[in-house]
């Protein structure tokens, strides 16, 4: 998207968790704008990752905004804990909430000055989030089926981004399988926030990898 600042959000799912603080410093030094944190509950997605306690320690290890991607059932139950842990942005999946629940989440996060995003799975049509758009600060378009890092980018996401950009002027993030090649396609389609895990943390030169996504 022209005239919109591109923000790179390394997904720590692909980081070395035995030295997370060093990994966070590495991507911050390399110019990342956000830290993307993938929270999975083993219900909404077939994998389990981290909870608020880890977010609390991540908060102490970086000054970058924390972009917390909740891939969990019943997100409203846990959002308070993630806010208290120091989240700056929280994304919930449209598949996990009613519009009414999302509106309540939006009101709560506004008070806490935490930004709200809504995400949709590759199989979920854009129509499903249309009524949610006035409630959110950004949209996170999934370009893989959530659950694991290192999967291949699903090109149908590009069409969704393009259609969304025509009706949504705020930040559009894309998440899953992002590399230097499809990053360009996603940017051209209208995405301005790129979440990338394995491409960034798997790179020999972190700064070069991040720069190549812009
Ligand atoms: C997928 C996660 C993504 C993922 C990105 O469930 O939401 O954030 O970790 O990792 P890569 O870039 O390796 O697909
Ligand atoms: Zn994610």
Tab-separated table of C-alpha atoms and ligand atoms in Angstrom:
chain	number	residue	atom	x	y	z
A	1	UNK	CA	0.000	0.000	0.000
A	2	UNK	CA	1.524	3.279	-1.090
A	3	UNK	CA	2.111	5.995	1.505
A	4	UNK	CA	1.624	3.615	4.403
A	5	UNK	CA	4.592	2.731	6.545
A	6	UNK	CA	5.523	-0.926	6.273
A	7	UNK	CA	5.862	-2.547	9.671
A	8	UNK	CA	7.714	-5.803	10.146
A	9	UNK	CA	6.538	-8.033	12.975
A	10	UNK	CA	8.857	-10.991	13.625
A	11	UNK	CA	6.871	-13.932	15.007
A	12	UNK	CA	8.751	-15.355	17.972
A	13	UNK	CA	7.188	-18.755	17.331
A	14	UNK	CA	10.316	-19.451	15.280
A	15	UNK	CA	12.736	-17.959	17.833
A	16	UNK	CA	14.983	-19.947	20.150
A	17	UNK	CA	12.986	-19.866	23.393
A	18	UNK	CA	16.025	-20.845	25.453
A	19	UNK	CA	17.433	-17.372	24.790
A	20	UNK	CA	14.333	-15.352	24.034
A	21	UNK	CA	15.702	-12.065	25.386
A	22	UNK	CA	18.663	-12.278	22.987
A	23	UNK	CA	16.355	-13.188	20.111
A	24	UNK	CA	14.184	-10.150	20.867
A	25	UNK	CA	17.240	-7.879	20.964
A	26	UNK	CA	18.433	-9.344	17.679
A	27	UNK	CA	15.247	-8.461	15.775
A	28	UNK	CA	14.906	-5.084	17.474
A	29	UNK	CA	18.462	-4.176	16.466
A	30	UNK	CA	17.716	-5.371	12.929
A	31	UNK	CA	14.897	-2.833	12.621
A	32	UNK	CA	11.677	-4.701	13.431
A	33	UNK	CA	8.729	-2.472	14.348
A	34	UNK	CA	6.661	-4.982	16.368
A	35	UNK	CA	7.034	-8.295	18.165
A	36	UNK	CA	4.404	-10.804	17.018
A	37	UNK	CA	3.470	-13.283	19.749
A	38	UNK	CA	1.478	-16.384	18.779
A	39	UNK	CA	-0.769	-17.650	21.558
A	40	UNK	CA	-2.309	-21.092	20.907
A	41	UNK	CA	-4.587	-23.114	23.139
A	42	UNK	CA	-4.756	-26.599	21.626
A	43	UNK	CA	-8.486	-26.081	20.935
A	44	UNK	CA	-8.865	-23.396	18.289
A	45	UNK	CA	-5.629	-24.654	16.729
A	46	UNK	CA	-3.881	-28.011	17.088
A	47	UNK	CA	-0.876	-26.626	18.975
A	48	UNK	CA	-0.081	-25.081	22.366
A	49	UNK	CA	2.364	-22.218	22.804
A	50	UNK	CA	2.599	-19.556	25.458
A	51	UNK	CA	0.438	-17.600	27.879
A	52	UNK	CA	0.480	-14.283	29.739
A	53	UNK	CA	3.388	-15.189	32.028
A	54	UNK	CA	5.780	-15.383	29.078
A	55	UNK	CA	4.380	-12.153	27.627
A	56	UNK	CA	5.198	-10.477	30.940
A	57	UNK	CA	8.884	-11.420	30.583
A	58	UNK	CA	8.951	-10.512	26.901
A	59	UNK	CA	7.673	-7.085	27.960
A	60	UNK	CA	10.748	-6.678	30.138
A	61	UNK	CA	13.107	-7.708	27.355
A	62	UNK	CA	12.131	-5.330	24.546
A	63	UNK	CA	10.825	-1.832	24.091
A	64	UNK	CA	8.999	-2.734	20.869
A	65	UNK	CA	5.183	-2.906	20.900
A	66	UNK	CA	3.872	-6.407	21.597
A	67	UNK	CA	1.437	-7.664	18.975
A	68	UNK	CA	-0.361	-10.586	20.605
A	69	UNK	CA	-2.159	-12.950	18.219
A	70	UNK	CA	-4.736	-14.961	20.156
A	71	UNK	CA	-5.504	-18.259	18.452
A	72	UNK	CA	-7.690	-19.389	21.323
A	73	UNK	CA	-11.317	-20.178	22.070
A	74	UNK	CA	-13.162	-17.749	24.337
A	75	UNK	CA	-10.576	-14.950	24.036
A	76	UNK	CA	-12.585	-12.558	26.239
A	77	UNK	CA	-11.785	-14.736	29.240
A	78	UNK	CA	-8.029	-14.183	28.860
A	79	UNK	CA	-7.682	-10.712	27.373
A	80	UNK	CA	-7.364	-9.004	30.767
A	81	UNK	CA	-4.377	-11.183	31.624
A	82	UNK	CA	-2.685	-10.395	28.316
A	83	UNK	CA	-3.299	-6.672	28.801
A	84	UNK	CA	-1.832	-6.819	32.316
A	85	UNK	CA	1.175	-8.673	30.938
A	86	UNK	CA	1.956	-5.673	28.722
A	87	UNK	CA	0.336	-6.294	25.339
A	88	UNK	CA	0.064	-3.256	23.065
A	89	UNK	CA	-2.055	-4.899	20.379
A	90	UNK	CA	-4.371	-7.867	20.674
A	91	UNK	CA	-5.808	-9.838	17.781
A	92	UNK	CA	-8.770	-12.157	18.165
A	93	UNK	CA	-10.097	-14.510	15.516
A	94	UNK	CA	-13.551	-13.816	14.101
A	95	UNK	CA	-14.145	-17.589	14.247
A	96	UNK	CA	-13.964	-17.421	18.076
A	97	UNK	CA	-16.288	-14.491	18.887
A	98	UNK	CA	-19.752	-13.122	18.219
A	99	UNK	CA	-20.052	-9.531	17.058
A	100	UNK	CA	-21.476	-8.655	20.453
A	101	UNK	CA	-18.477	-10.168	22.233
A	102	UNK	CA	-16.119	-8.353	19.906
A	103	UNK	CA	-17.841	-5.049	20.651
A	104	UNK	CA	-17.393	-5.648	24.392
A	105	UNK	CA	-13.719	-6.544	23.861
A	106	UNK	CA	-13.290	-3.357	21.814
A	107	UNK	CA	-14.741	-1.220	24.620
A	108	UNK	CA	-12.475	-2.824	27.216
A	109	UNK	CA	-9.327	-2.465	25.132
A	110	UNK	CA	-10.076	1.173	24.325
A	111	UNK	CA	-10.036	1.918	28.052
A	112	UNK	CA	-6.692	0.158	28.382
A	113	UNK	CA	-5.343	1.898	25.269
A	114	UNK	CA	-4.583	-1.428	23.652
A	115	UNK	CA	-5.230	-1.763	19.939
A	116	UNK	CA	-7.655	-4.410	18.732
A	117	UNK	CA	-7.264	-6.483	15.604
A	118	UNK	CA	-9.511	-9.101	14.090
A	119	UNK	CA	-8.140	-12.052	12.156
A	120	UNK	CA	-9.673	-14.508	9.740
A	121	UNK	CA	-8.557	-17.940	8.641
A	122	UNK	CA	-7.859	-18.721	4.970
A	123	UNK	CA	-11.220	-20.540	4.694
A	124	UNK	CA	-13.207	-17.705	6.284
A	125	UNK	CA	-14.735	-15.320	3.743
A	126	UNK	CA	-14.134	-11.586	4.005
A	127	UNK	CA	-17.867	-11.125	4.513
A	128	UNK	CA	-17.544	-12.628	7.988
A	129	UNK	CA	-15.533	-9.604	9.253
A	130	UNK	CA	-17.387	-6.798	7.474
A	131	UNK	CA	-19.508	-5.819	10.465
A	132	UNK	CA	-16.445	-6.068	12.716
A	133	UNK	CA	-14.423	-3.524	10.742
A	134	UNK	CA	-15.772	-0.406	12.523
A	135	UNK	CA	-14.809	-1.981	15.869
A	136	UNK	CA	-11.149	-2.716	15.150
A	137	UNK	CA	-7.868	-0.866	14.654
A	138	UNK	CA	-6.447	-3.409	12.230
A	139	UNK	CA	-7.129	-6.672	10.425
A	140	UNK	CA	-4.776	-9.663	10.360
A	141	UNK	CA	-5.289	-11.757	7.241
A	142	UNK	CA	-4.061	-15.333	7.723
A	143	UNK	CA	-2.105	-16.693	4.780
A	144	UNK	CA	-1.686	-20.149	6.370
A	145	UNK	CA	-3.990	-22.234	8.525
A	146	UNK	CA	-3.009	-21.132	12.011
A	147	UNK	CA	-1.207	-23.537	14.295
A	148	UNK	CA	2.377	-23.785	13.154
A	149	UNK	CA	5.253	-21.727	11.824
A	150	UNK	CA	7.074	-22.658	8.663
A	151	UNK	CA	4.056	-23.416	6.447
A	152	UNK	CA	3.682	-22.351	2.807
A	153	UNK	CA	1.928	-19.068	1.959
A	154	UNK	CA	-1.594	-19.563	0.560
A	155	UNK	CA	-1.822	-17.197	-2.461
A	156	UNK	CA	-5.625	-16.771	-2.168
A	157	UNK	CA	-4.854	-14.434	0.745
A	158	UNK	CA	-3.729	-11.813	-1.773
A	159	UNK	CA	-7.192	-11.455	-3.247
A	160	UNK	CA	-8.644	-11.077	0.229
A	161	UNK	CA	-6.138	-8.354	1.095
A	162	UNK	CA	-6.928	-6.511	-2.114
A	163	UNK	CA	-10.682	-6.637	-1.532
A	164	UNK	CA	-10.213	-5.593	2.077
A	165	UNK	CA	-7.951	-2.674	1.161
A	166	UNK	CA	-10.706	-1.279	-1.046
A	167	UNK	CA	-12.987	-0.898	1.985
A	168	UNK	CA	-10.597	-0.577	4.964
A	169	UNK	CA	-8.142	2.260	5.391
A	170	UNK	CA	-6.366	1.221	8.596
A	171	UNK	CA	-3.547	-1.290	9.058
A	172	UNK	CA	-3.806	-4.605	7.224
A	173	UNK	CA	-1.452	-7.298	8.465
A	174	UNK	CA	-0.679	-10.578	6.753
A	175	UNK	CA	0.555	-13.595	8.680
A	176	UNK	CA	1.891	-16.952	7.557
A	177	UNK	CA	4.557	-18.140	5.148
A	178	UNK	CA	5.844	-14.641	4.421
A	179	UNK	CA	9.159	-14.370	2.565
A	180	UNK	CA	10.837	-11.739	0.378
A	181	UNK	CA	8.898	-12.858	-2.718
A	182	UNK	CA	5.327	-12.981	-1.435
A	183	UNK	CA	5.932	-9.972	0.854
A	184	UNK	CA	6.074	-7.835	-2.253
A	185	UNK	CA	2.827	-9.331	-3.555
A	186	UNK	CA	1.163	-8.777	-0.180
A	187	UNK	CA	2.364	-5.154	-0.059
A	188	UNK	CA	1.099	-4.557	-3.589
A	189	UNK	CA	-2.253	-6.051	-2.629
A	190	UNK	CA	-2.496	-3.544	0.210
A	191	UNK	CA	-0.959	-5.100	3.315
A	192	UNK	CA	1.292	-2.819	5.379
A	193	UNK	CA	2.136	-5.037	8.357
A	194	UNK	CA	4.041	-8.247	7.692
A	195	UNK	CA	4.293	-10.921	10.370
A	196	UNK	CA	7.057	-13.385	9.589
A	197	UNK	CA	8.558	-16.129	11.702
A	198	UNK	CA	10.718	-18.718	10.027
A	199	UNK	CA	11.905	-16.353	7.281
A	200	UNK	CA	13.331	-13.915	9.836
A	201	UNK	CA	14.506	-16.229	12.604
A	202	UNK	CA	15.833	-18.775	10.113
A	203	UNK	CA	17.944	-16.185	8.295
A	204	UNK	CA	21.719	-15.949	8.720
A	205	UNK	CA	21.530	-12.172	8.439
A	206	UNK	CA	18.515	-10.881	10.344
A	207	UNK	CA	18.761	-7.293	9.148
A	208	UNK	CA	19.019	-8.370	5.521
A	209	UNK	CA	15.947	-10.604	5.958
A	210	UNK	CA	13.897	-7.825	7.538
A	211	UNK	CA	15.014	-5.279	4.940
A	212	UNK	CA	14.083	-7.673	2.128
A	213	UNK	CA	10.445	-7.691	3.298
A	214	UNK	CA	9.972	-3.930	2.964
B	1	LIG	C1	0.644	-19.279	12.478
B	1	LIG	C2	1.118	-18.057	13.228
B	1	LIG	C3	2.101	-17.254	12.435
B	1	LIG	C4	3.377	-18.011	12.182
B	1	LIG	C5	4.268	-17.290	11.243
B	1	LIG	O1	-0.236	-19.989	13.255
B	1	LIG	O2	0.030	-17.222	13.544
B	1	LIG	O3	2.373	-16.028	13.091
B	1	LIG	O4	4.106	-18.256	13.341
B	1	LIG	O5	5.392	-18.082	11.003
B	1	LIG	P1	5.915	-18.306	9.520
B	1	LIG	O6	6.345	-16.960	9.045
B	1	LIG	O7	7.045	-19.259	9.704
B	1	LIG	O8	4.769	-18.861	8.730
B	2	LIG	ZN1	0.511	-15.128	14.172
